[in-house]
Amino acid sequence: MVKKRGIKGDHMKERLHPLQLSILIMMIQNGLVAYSLPRLTAEYFGTNGWLSIIFIFVLVNINLMMIAIIYKLGKGRSIFEIMEASVPKWVMVPIYLFIIGVWIGIASMIMREYIFIYKLMFFPFLPDTLFIILFTIISYQLLRGGIYNIAKASVVLFFFVELMLFLIFYLFPEFEFARFTTFFFKGETDYFKGALHVYSAFLGIEVSILFFPMVEKKWTKALFIGNIISTLLYLTVLFLSFGFFSFNQILNDKYPVMTLFEYTEVPFLSRAENLCFSVFAFKVLTTIVIYYWGAQQIFGNMMKSIKPNVWIFLILSSGFILALVPDSIVDVEKWLKWLSNYAIGIAWALPVFVLCLLFIQNLKNRLNRETDHAK
């Protein structure tokens, strides 16, 4: 699936295939939010809150459309080339450092949240440090291979994760349409906070703005296909949850999807929720690695003379230290809330900023051409 183009010296330039990218986009989205997504939609959007995912899907698509337009207008140039053609690098450094900080922070907190939940379910007495070390070592191995090996790994891990979703078909006998109400978005609603929470389930895709020099032509469809797959999966889980539990049950369950899998009765499998959550580590790992990779790319652009492995070491060390800071899952959720809000801000502000620069650059080029033609 990875095509090799032209040879320069001993280096072969690989390009990511659109199919790989579709799977990668789906895998890098923060799927850990999915475990609490039914509760979040019910809490902030009220009755039939599961429909809110459609509105957020539209917003995410607009976000992706901006990235696709940047790629087209910029003619495949990296965003660093586009930005630094108009803005001096030293001016961009504080912005770069802010993005790096948010991305490393969100990766480490997603890892920490998964570890807290996993320990609660399986190994309450094992030290957190052991799990953090394990995630860090695997992340290091994937980061050393670069985006092409990360993409290859994500394709393999995708099949492990998505096979677990077939277990939900065992829940259909308990599903009842009578549990849905005729009221839409009624209750103690807060649409703005709810939109931020639900949007965080799609975070990770903003890192795709760094893929430009590494993809095949006509790759942008892959962004939308990957997002559609994620949305359909979220929508299926939400719809099933609202038809399986009562509205009050969803409101009072911290992780309704985990409870959903607890009710799954499979002849060849006991404790389906344990297996599903364990396998879900692959998706969590992909999300963590892609955020670390994005931070590495920005560091590498800031100081090209320093070897990539040095940046990997610094990023993983920072992530490791940050992951040790929260003492409880409540602290992690507070960190994730603020970091996710910042990440959403970056996901929108960065493409808008680059589009404005491209508009100015294209306008200048047009004026220059007209001036030369007049001469």
Tab-separated table of N, CA, C and O in Angstrom, residues 28-146:
chain	number	residue	atom	x	y	z
A	28	ILE	N	-6.616	7.479	14.598
A	28	ILE	CA	-5.974	8.516	15.414
A	28	ILE	C	-6.983	9.373	16.172
A	28	ILE	O	-6.607	10.123	17.066
A	29	GLN	N	-8.256	9.255	15.839
A	29	GLN	CA	-9.248	10.041	16.564
A	29	GLN	C	-9.390	9.514	17.986
A	29	GLN	O	-9.281	8.315	18.233
A	30	ASN	N	-9.631	10.436	18.905
A	30	ASN	CA	-9.622	10.099	20.334
A	30	ASN	C	-10.822	9.244	20.719
A	30	ASN	O	-11.797	9.727	21.310
A	31	GLY	N	-10.754	7.961	20.377
A	31	GLY	CA	-11.873	7.051	20.594
A	31	GLY	C	-12.174	6.738	22.040
A	31	GLY	O	-13.240	6.194	22.348
A	32	LEU	N	-11.263	7.080	22.955
A	32	LEU	CA	-11.512	6.793	24.375
A	32	LEU	C	-12.740	7.560	24.876
A	32	LEU	O	-13.411	7.124	25.804
A	33	VAL	N	-13.033	8.693	24.251
A	33	VAL	CA	-14.223	9.481	24.604
A	33	VAL	C	-15.491	8.675	24.324
A	33	VAL	O	-16.524	8.878	24.974
A	34	ALA	N	-15.408	7.738	23.374
A	34	ALA	CA	-16.586	6.960	22.980
A	34	ALA	C	-17.208	6.212	24.155
A	34	ALA	O	-18.426	5.995	24.184
A	35	TYR	N	-16.393	5.812	25.141
A	35	TYR	CA	-16.912	5.066	26.286
A	35	TYR	C	-17.875	5.891	27.131
A	35	TYR	O	-18.754	5.350	27.797
A	36	SER	N	-17.717	7.203	27.121
A	36	SER	CA	-18.627	8.068	27.881
A	36	SER	C	-19.511	8.921	26.974
A	36	SER	O	-20.273	9.755	27.459
A	37	LEU	N	-19.422	8.703	25.663
A	37	LEU	CA	-20.139	9.538	24.695
A	37	LEU	C	-21.662	9.510	24.882
A	37	LEU	O	-22.302	10.580	24.810
A	38	PRO	N	-22.301	8.352	25.144
A	38	PRO	CA	-23.754	8.376	25.369
A	38	PRO	C	-24.141	9.276	26.541
A	38	PRO	O	-25.107	10.041	26.445
A	39	ARG	N	-23.372	9.200	27.638
A	39	ARG	CA	-23.671	10.053	28.797
A	39	ARG	C	-23.477	11.534	28.464
A	39	ARG	O	-24.286	12.381	28.834
A	40	LEU	N	-22.391	11.848	27.760
A	40	LEU	CA	-22.101	13.245	27.417
A	40	LEU	C	-23.189	13.840	26.519
A	40	LEU	O	-23.618	14.977	26.722
A	41	THR	N	-23.642	13.068	25.534
A	41	THR	CA	-24.681	13.571	24.634
A	41	THR	C	-26.016	13.730	25.361
A	41	THR	O	-26.767	14.675	25.096
A	42	ALA	N	-26.291	12.803	26.295
A	42	ALA	CA	-27.537	12.908	27.071
A	42	ALA	C	-27.471	14.081	28.050
A	42	ALA	O	-28.442	14.822	28.219
A	43	GLU	N	-26.317	14.250	28.664
A	43	GLU	CA	-26.140	15.285	29.684
A	43	GLU	C	-26.212	16.695	29.098
A	43	GLU	O	-26.824	17.589	29.680
A	44	TYR	N	-25.580	16.891	27.934
A	44	TYR	CA	-25.475	18.240	27.364
A	44	TYR	C	-26.489	18.541	26.267
A	44	TYR	O	-26.783	19.707	25.999
A	45	PHE	N	-27.027	17.491	25.622
A	45	PHE	CA	-27.985	17.722	24.540
A	45	PHE	C	-29.388	17.232	24.881
A	45	PHE	O	-30.320	17.446	24.109
A	46	GLY	N	-29.535	16.546	26.012
A	46	GLY	CA	-30.860	16.130	26.469
A	46	GLY	C	-31.386	14.905	25.760
A	46	GLY	O	-30.628	14.074	25.249
A	47	THR	N	-32.700	14.796	25.699
A	47	THR	CA	-33.352	13.617	25.109
A	47	THR	C	-33.000	13.501	23.626
A	47	THR	O	-32.918	14.494	22.913
A	48	ASN	N	-32.786	12.271	23.210
A	48	ASN	CA	-32.324	11.986	21.840
A	48	ASN	C	-31.043	12.740	21.489
A	48	ASN	O	-30.819	13.140	20.340
A	49	GLY	N	-30.213	12.895	22.505
A	49	GLY	CA	-28.940	13.607	22.319
A	49	GLY	C	-27.997	12.917	21.360
A	49	GLY	O	-27.048	13.541	20.872
A	50	TRP	N	-28.260	11.645	21.070
A	50	TRP	CA	-27.407	10.899	20.132
A	50	TRP	C	-27.361	11.562	18.751
A	50	TRP	O	-26.378	11.427	18.019
A	51	LEU	N	-28.396	12.319	18.416
A	51	LEU	CA	-28.443	12.992	17.114
A	51	LEU	C	-27.412	14.113	16.995
A	51	LEU	O	-27.085	14.542	15.891
A	52	SER	N	-26.895	14.571	18.130
A	52	SER	CA	-25.920	15.673	18.122
A	52	SER	C	-24.651	15.305	17.361
A	52	SER	O	-23.960	16.178	16.836
A	53	ILE	N	-24.368	14.003	17.283
A	53	ILE	CA	-23.145	13.558	16.601
A	53	ILE	C	-23.178	13.966	15.125
A	53	ILE	O	-22.131	14.223	14.515
A	54	ILE	N	-24.367	14.079	14.551
A	54	ILE	CA	-24.497	14.466	13.133
A	54	ILE	C	-24.066	15.915	12.933
A	54	ILE	O	-23.368	16.242	11.971
A	55	PHE	N	-24.458	16.793	13.873
A	55	PHE	CA	-24.079	18.205	13.775
A	55	PHE	C	-22.570	18.380	13.958
A	55	PHE	O	-21.937	19.180	13.265
A	56	ILE	N	-21.997	17.614	14.874
A	56	ILE	CA	-20.548	17.700	15.099
A	56	ILE	C	-19.801	17.145	13.887
A	56	ILE	O	-18.763	17.673	13.490
A	57	PHE	N	-20.365	16.116	13.276
A	57	PHE	CA	-19.789	15.545	12.054
A	57	PHE	C	-19.662	16.607	10.958
A	57	PHE	O	-18.647	16.685	10.260
A	58	VAL	N	-20.686	17.432	10.819
A	58	VAL	CA	-20.660	18.507	9.819
A	58	VAL	C	-19.541	19.499	10.134
A	58	VAL	O	-18.788	19.914	9.239
A	59	LEU	N	-19.403	19.869	11.410
A	59	LEU	CA	-18.341	20.797	11.819
A	59	LEU	C	-16.959	20.221	11.526
A	59	LEU	O	-16.073	20.920	11.027
A	60	VAL	N	-16.777	18.939	11.837
A	60	VAL	CA	-15.490	18.286	11.594
A	60	VAL	C	-15.184	18.260	10.097
A	60	VAL	O	-14.047	18.482	9.678
A	61	ASN	N	-16.208	18.021	9.293
A	61	ASN	CA	-16.016	18.011	7.834
A	61	ASN	C	-15.593	19.381	7.308
A	61	ASN	O	-14.797	19.473	6.373
A	62	ILE	N	-16.144	20.444	7.888
A	62	ILE	CA	-15.734	21.801	7.500
A	62	ILE	C	-14.258	22.004	7.832
A	62	ILE	O	-13.494	22.568	7.044
A	63	ASN	N	-13.880	21.510	9.009
A	63	ASN	CA	-12.479	21.571	9.438
A	63	ASN	C	-11.565	20.836	8.446
A	63	ASN	O	-10.512	21.343	8.029
A	64	LEU	N	-11.989	19.643	8.035
A	64	LEU	CA	-11.216	18.852	7.069
A	64	LEU	C	-11.189	19.514	5.691
A	64	LEU	O	-10.190	19.434	4.982
A	65	MET	N	-12.299	20.170	5.352
A	65	MET	CA	-12.372	20.854	4.059
A	65	MET	C	-11.318	21.966	3.982
A	65	MET	O	-10.695	22.171	2.940
A	66	MET	N	-11.106	22.656	5.088
A	66	MET	CA	-10.089	23.705	5.121
A	66	MET	C	-8.702	23.122	4.865
A	66	MET	O	-7.901	23.691	4.125
A	67	ILE	N	-8.429	21.950	5.475
A	67	ILE	CA	-7.136	21.289	5.271
A	67	ILE	C	-6.973	20.889	3.802
A	67	ILE	O	-5.901	21.063	3.211
A	68	ALA	N	-8.051	20.364	3.199
A	68	ALA	CA	-8.016	19.969	1.780
A	68	ALA	C	-7.776	21.173	0.871
A	68	ALA	O	-7.019	21.088	-0.102
A	69	ILE	N	-8.398	22.308	1.199
A	69	ILE	CA	-8.226	23.531	0.394
A	69	ILE	C	-6.794	24.038	0.504
A	69	ILE	O	-6.203	24.482	-0.489
A	70	ILE	N	-6.225	23.966	1.709
A	70	ILE	CA	-4.829	24.387	1.908
A	70	ILE	C	-3.899	23.562	1.035
A	70	ILE	O	-2.993	24.092	0.381
A	71	TYR	N	-4.134	22.248	0.994
A	71	TYR	CA	-3.294	21.363	0.184
A	71	TYR	C	-3.378	21.734	-1.295
A	71	TYR	O	-2.364	21.783	-2.004
A	72	LYS	N	-4.597	22.041	-1.749
A	72	LYS	CA	-4.801	22.376	-3.166
A	72	LYS	C	-4.189	23.729	-3.511
A	72	LYS	O	-3.449	23.864	-4.493
A	73	LEU	N	-4.488	24.738	-2.708
A	73	LEU	CA	-3.976	26.084	-2.989
A	73	LEU	C	-2.462	26.179	-2.799
A	73	LEU	O	-1.777	26.909	-3.508
A	74	GLY	N	-1.959	25.415	-1.817
A	74	GLY	CA	-0.520	25.430	-1.543
A	74	GLY	C	0.276	24.528	-2.454
A	74	GLY	O	1.503	24.448	-2.340
A	75	LYS	N	-0.432	23.807	-3.359
A	75	LYS	CA	0.199	22.915	-4.342
A	75	LYS	C	1.121	21.881	-3.684
A	75	LYS	O	2.212	21.605	-4.167
A	76	GLY	N	0.637	21.340	-2.568
A	76	GLY	CA	1.367	20.259	-1.912
A	76	GLY	C	2.500	20.695	-1.009
A	76	GLY	O	3.168	19.851	-0.402
A	77	ARG	N	2.725	22.010	-0.885
A	77	ARG	CA	3.789	22.480	0.005
A	77	ARG	C	3.415	22.214	1.456
A	77	ARG	O	2.228	22.232	1.816
A	78	SER	N	4.400	22.005	2.304
A	78	SER	CA	4.125	21.811	3.727
A	78	SER	C	3.662	23.124	4.329
A	78	SER	O	3.968	24.205	3.802
A	79	ILE	N	2.917	23.040	5.442
A	79	ILE	CA	2.425	24.278	6.063
A	79	ILE	C	3.572	25.132	6.581
A	79	ILE	O	3.450	26.352	6.680
A	80	PHE	N	4.709	24.497	6.887
A	80	PHE	CA	5.870	25.265	7.359
A	80	PHE	C	6.400	26.153	6.231
A	80	PHE	O	6.738	27.323	6.460
A	81	GLU	N	6.460	25.615	5.032
A	81	GLU	CA	6.895	26.409	3.870
A	81	GLU	C	5.928	27.559	3.615
A	81	GLU	O	6.343	28.680	3.329
A	82	ILE	N	4.632	27.270	3.715
A	82	ILE	CA	3.623	28.299	3.458
A	82	ILE	C	3.711	29.418	4.494
A	82	ILE	O	3.744	30.607	4.149
A	83	MET	N	3.768	29.036	5.768
A	83	MET	CA	3.775	30.044	6.835
A	83	MET	C	5.064	30.861	6.831
A	83	MET	O	5.030	32.087	6.944
A	84	GLU	N	6.187	30.173	6.683
A	84	GLU	CA	7.472	30.867	6.796
A	84	GLU	C	7.849	31.647	5.535
A	84	GLU	O	8.828	32.388	5.533
A	85	ALA	N	7.033	31.503	4.478
A	85	ALA	CA	7.209	32.341	3.289
A	85	ALA	C	6.689	33.754	3.548
A	85	ALA	O	7.088	34.706	2.866
A	86	SER	N	5.800	33.893	4.543
A	86	SER	CA	5.226	35.206	4.857
A	86	SER	C	5.591	35.704	6.252
A	86	SER	O	5.649	36.908	6.487
A	87	VAL	N	5.813	34.761	7.163
A	87	VAL	CA	6.091	35.133	8.556
A	87	VAL	C	7.469	34.597	8.946
A	87	VAL	O	7.751	33.413	8.716
A	88	PRO	N	8.341	35.434	9.538
A	88	PRO	CA	9.662	34.948	9.956
A	88	PRO	C	9.546	33.797	10.953
A	88	PRO	O	8.626	33.782	11.785
A	89	LYS	N	10.480	32.851	10.864
A	89	LYS	CA	10.423	31.670	11.729
A	89	LYS	C	10.436	32.036	13.212
A	89	LYS	O	9.727	31.434	14.015
A	90	TRP	N	11.237	33.067	13.576
A	90	TRP	CA	11.330	33.434	15.000
A	90	TRP	C	10.002	33.931	15.556
A	90	TRP	O	9.719	33.792	16.748
A	91	VAL	N	9.160	34.488	14.678
A	91	VAL	CA	7.820	34.927	15.104
A	91	VAL	C	6.927	33.706	15.342
A	91	VAL	O	6.074	33.703	16.241
A	92	MET	N	7.133	32.661	14.537
A	92	MET	CA	6.317	31.452	14.636
A	92	MET	C	6.695	30.557	15.806
A	92	MET	O	5.888	29.736	16.236
A	93	VAL	N	7.906	30.714	16.328
A	93	VAL	CA	8.410	29.811	17.379
A	93	VAL	C	7.465	29.713	18.584
A	93	VAL	O	7.157	28.596	19.036
A	94	PRO	N	6.956	30.826	19.155
A	94	PRO	CA	6.024	30.690	20.296
A	94	PRO	C	4.761	29.902	19.946
A	94	PRO	O	4.263	29.124	20.771
A	95	ILE	N	4.260	30.097	18.714
A	95	ILE	CA	3.069	29.355	18.275
A	95	ILE	C	3.401	27.873	18.161
A	95	ILE	O	2.639	27.005	18.603
A	96	TYR	N	4.564	27.573	17.558
A	96	TYR	CA	5.006	26.181	17.445
A	96	TYR	C	5.099	25.521	18.825
A	96	TYR	O	4.640	24.394	19.024
A	97	LEU	N	5.702	26.223	19.770
A	97	LEU	CA	5.905	25.661	21.113
A	97	LEU	C	4.569	25.425	21.820
A	97	LEU	O	4.408	24.443	22.540
A	98	PHE	N	3.619	26.340	21.591
A	98	PHE	CA	2.284	26.160	22.181
A	98	PHE	C	1.618	24.900	21.632
A	98	PHE	O	1.070	24.089	22.397
A	99	ILE	N	1.668	24.736	20.314
A	99	ILE	CA	1.062	23.546	19.684
A	99	ILE	C	1.736	22.274	20.191
A	99	ILE	O	1.068	21.292	20.535
A	100	ILE	N	3.070	22.302	20.254
A	100	ILE	CA	3.821	21.142	20.757
A	100	ILE	C	3.385	20.798	22.182
A	100	ILE	O	3.133	19.630	22.512
A	101	GLY	N	3.281	21.821	23.031
A	101	GLY	CA	2.889	21.603	24.425
A	101	GLY	C	1.513	20.979	24.549
A	101	GLY	O	1.310	20.042	25.337
A	102	VAL	N	0.563	21.493	23.761
A	102	VAL	CA	-0.811	20.959	23.801
A	102	VAL	C	-0.842	19.521	23.300
A	102	VAL	O	-1.475	18.651	23.916
A	103	TRP	N	-0.151	19.252	22.203
A	103	TRP	CA	-0.178	17.901	21.627
A	103	TRP	C	0.505	16.875	22.529
A	103	TRP	O	-0.003	15.765	22.698
A	104	ILE	N	1.635	17.232	23.106
A	104	ILE	CA	2.289	16.302	24.047
A	104	ILE	C	1.401	16.095	25.271
A	104	ILE	O	1.232	14.973	25.761
A	105	GLY	N	0.811	17.186	25.747
A	105	GLY	CA	-0.059	17.105	26.923
A	105	GLY	C	-1.266	16.227	26.698
A	105	GLY	O	-1.594	15.371	27.525
A	106	ILE	N	-1.925	16.397	25.554
A	106	ILE	CA	-3.137	15.615	25.281
A	106	ILE	C	-2.800	14.143	25.078
A	106	ILE	O	-3.542	13.253	25.514
A	107	ALA	N	-1.649	13.863	24.469
A	107	ALA	CA	-1.221	12.465	24.283
A	107	ALA	C	-0.969	11.796	25.632
A	107	ALA	O	-1.419	10.668	25.875
A	108	SER	N	-0.271	12.499	26.516
A	108	SER	CA	0.060	11.917	27.822
A	108	SER	C	-1.187	11.740	28.691
A	108	SER	O	-1.298	10.764	29.444
A	109	MET	N	-2.156	12.659	28.572
A	109	MET	CA	-3.378	12.548	29.383
A	109	MET	C	-4.310	11.446	28.870
A	109	MET	O	-4.981	10.776	29.655
A	110	ILE	N	-4.363	11.266	27.540
A	110	ILE	CA	-5.150	10.154	26.983
A	110	ILE	C	-4.563	8.829	27.475
A	110	ILE	O	-5.293	7.911	27.878
A	111	MET	N	-3.228	8.743	27.451
A	111	MET	CA	-2.553	7.545	27.951
A	111	MET	C	-2.880	7.318	29.425
A	111	MET	O	-3.210	6.207	29.842
A	112	ARG	N	-2.820	8.398	30.210
A	112	ARG	CA	-3.055	8.296	31.662
A	112	ARG	C	-4.488	7.898	31.968
A	112	ARG	O	-4.737	7.101	32.881
A	113	GLU	N	-5.430	8.446	31.206
A	113	GLU	CA	-6.836	8.101	31.436
A	113	GLU	C	-7.065	6.620	31.158
A	113	GLU	O	-7.749	5.936	31.935
A	114	TYR	N	-6.503	6.140	30.055
A	114	TYR	CA	-6.662	4.716	29.742
A	114	TYR	C	-6.053	3.847	30.847
A	114	TYR	O	-6.654	2.845	31.263
A	115	ILE	N	-4.884	4.230	31.320
A	115	ILE	CA	-4.200	3.459	32.381
A	115	ILE	C	-5.035	3.427	33.656
A	115	ILE	O	-5.165	2.382	34.300
A	116	PHE	N	-5.605	4.565	34.035
A	116	PHE	CA	-6.440	4.617	35.242
A	116	PHE	C	-7.621	3.658	35.129
A	116	PHE	O	-7.915	2.901	36.055
A	117	ILE	N	-8.309	3.695	33.988
A	117	ILE	CA	-9.476	2.829	33.808
A	117	ILE	C	-9.056	1.353	33.754
A	117	ILE	O	-9.694	0.486	34.353
A	118	TYR	N	-7.962	1.090	33.044
A	118	TYR	CA	-7.473	-0.284	32.898
A	118	TYR	C	-7.062	-0.872	34.261
A	118	TYR	O	-7.377	-2.025	34.571
A	119	LYS	N	-6.384	-0.065	35.055
A	119	LYS	CA	-5.976	-0.514	36.401
A	119	LYS	C	-7.196	-0.805	37.266
A	119	LYS	O	-7.220	-1.780	38.022
A	120	LEU	N	-8.188	0.055	37.163
A	120	LEU	CA	-9.410	-0.110	37.947
A	120	LEU	C	-10.088	-1.440	37.630
A	120	LEU	O	-10.630	-2.115	38.515
A	121	MET	N	-10.012	-1.847	36.353
A	121	MET	CA	-10.670	-3.072	35.911
A	121	MET	C	-9.861	-4.329	36.196
A	121	MET	O	-10.418	-5.376	36.514
A	122	PHE	N	-8.529	-4.241	36.063
A	122	PHE	CA	-7.704	-5.458	36.086
A	122	PHE	C	-6.631	-5.503	37.180
A	122	PHE	O	-6.545	-6.468	37.924
A	123	PHE	N	-5.788	-4.483	37.245
A	123	PHE	CA	-4.610	-4.546	38.116
A	123	PHE	C	-4.536	-3.334	39.046
A	123	PHE	O	-3.682	-2.452	38.886
A	124	PRO	N	-5.435	-3.251	40.023
A	124	PRO	CA	-5.485	-2.059	40.882
A	124	PRO	C	-4.225	-1.832	41.714
A	124	PRO	O	-3.967	-0.708	42.144
A	125	PHE	N	-3.433	-2.878	41.943
A	125	PHE	CA	-2.281	-2.732	42.843
A	125	PHE	C	-0.942	-2.563	42.115
A	125	PHE	O	0.083	-2.349	42.749
A	126	LEU	N	-0.958	-2.676	40.794
A	126	LEU	CA	0.289	-2.474	40.052
A	126	LEU	C	0.589	-0.979	39.922
A	126	LEU	O	-0.328	-0.179	39.733
A	127	PRO	N	1.861	-0.580	40.013
A	127	PRO	CA	2.195	0.848	39.896
A	127	PRO	C	1.904	1.391	38.500
A	127	PRO	O	2.127	0.709	37.493
A	128	ASP	N	1.423	2.630	38.470
A	128	ASP	CA	1.102	3.281	37.195
A	128	ASP	C	2.334	3.396	36.305
A	128	ASP	O	2.234	3.334	35.078
A	129	THR	N	3.488	3.573	36.933
A	129	THR	CA	4.736	3.789	36.195
A	129	THR	C	5.022	2.651	35.210
A	129	THR	O	5.517	2.891	34.102
A	130	LEU	N	4.691	1.424	35.581
A	130	LEU	CA	4.947	0.272	34.714
A	130	LEU	C	4.175	0.393	33.402
A	130	LEU	O	4.711	0.143	32.322
A	131	PHE	N	2.902	0.803	33.503
A	131	PHE	CA	2.072	0.963	32.309
A	131	PHE	C	2.575	2.116	31.453
A	131	PHE	O	2.589	2.027	30.215
A	132	ILE	N	2.959	3.212	32.100
A	132	ILE	CA	3.454	4.380	31.357
A	132	ILE	C	4.742	4.027	30.617
A	132	ILE	O	4.934	4.419	29.455
A	133	ILE	N	5.623	3.258	31.280
A	133	ILE	CA	6.877	2.815	30.643
A	133	ILE	C	6.567	1.954	29.415
A	133	ILE	O	7.182	2.110	28.354
A	134	LEU	N	5.593	1.051	29.563
A	134	LEU	CA	5.219	0.163	28.450
A	134	LEU	C	4.718	0.967	27.242
A	134	LEU	O	5.177	0.753	26.107
A	135	PHE	N	3.806	1.907	27.478
A	135	PHE	CA	3.296	2.750	26.395
A	135	PHE	C	4.423	3.566	25.765
A	135	PHE	O	4.469	3.739	24.543
A	136	THR	N	5.331	4.055	26.593
A	136	THR	CA	6.430	4.901	26.105
A	136	THR	C	7.390	4.100	25.226
A	136	THR	O	7.836	4.587	24.177
A	137	ILE	N	7.692	2.873	25.623
A	137	ILE	CA	8.605	2.031	24.833
A	137	ILE	C	7.999	1.708	23.462
A	137	ILE	O	8.673	1.816	22.431
A	138	ILE	N	6.713	1.339	23.450
A	138	ILE	CA	6.054	1.027	22.170
A	138	ILE	C	5.976	2.281	21.296
A	138	ILE	O	6.197	2.221	20.081
A	139	SER	N	5.675	3.410	21.915
A	139	SER	CA	5.616	4.679	21.176
A	139	SER	C	6.971	4.998	20.547
A	139	SER	O	7.040	5.445	19.391
A	140	TYR	N	8.024	4.739	21.296
A	140	TYR	CA	9.380	5.003	20.792
A	140	TYR	C	9.671	4.163	19.542
A	140	TYR	O	10.205	4.670	18.551
A	141	GLN	N	9.303	2.887	19.599
A	141	GLN	CA	9.553	2.000	18.459
A	141	GLN	C	8.792	2.450	17.212
A	141	GLN	O	9.324	2.432	16.104
A	142	LEU	N	7.542	2.883	17.405
A	142	LEU	CA	6.741	3.346	16.267
A	142	LEU	C	7.254	4.682	15.726
A	142	LEU	O	7.329	4.879	14.509
A	143	LEU	N	7.626	5.588	16.621
A	143	LEU	CA	8.113	6.903	16.188
A	143	LEU	C	9.426	6.793	15.430
A	143	LEU	O	9.669	7.542	14.487
A	144	ARG	N	10.247	5.861	15.818
A	144	ARG	CA	11.527	5.666	15.115
A	144	ARG	C	11.299	5.255	13.663
A	144	ARG	O	12.081	5.588	12.772
A	145	GLY	N	10.230	4.523	13.410
A	145	GLY	CA	9.927	4.070	12.049
A	145	GLY	C	9.329	5.148	11.174
A	145	GLY	O	9.245	4.977	9.959
A	146	GLY	N	8.879	6.272	11.776
A	146	GLY	CA	8.297	7.357	11.001
A	146	GLY	C	6.836	7.119	10.658
A	146	GLY	O	6.251	6.088	10.987
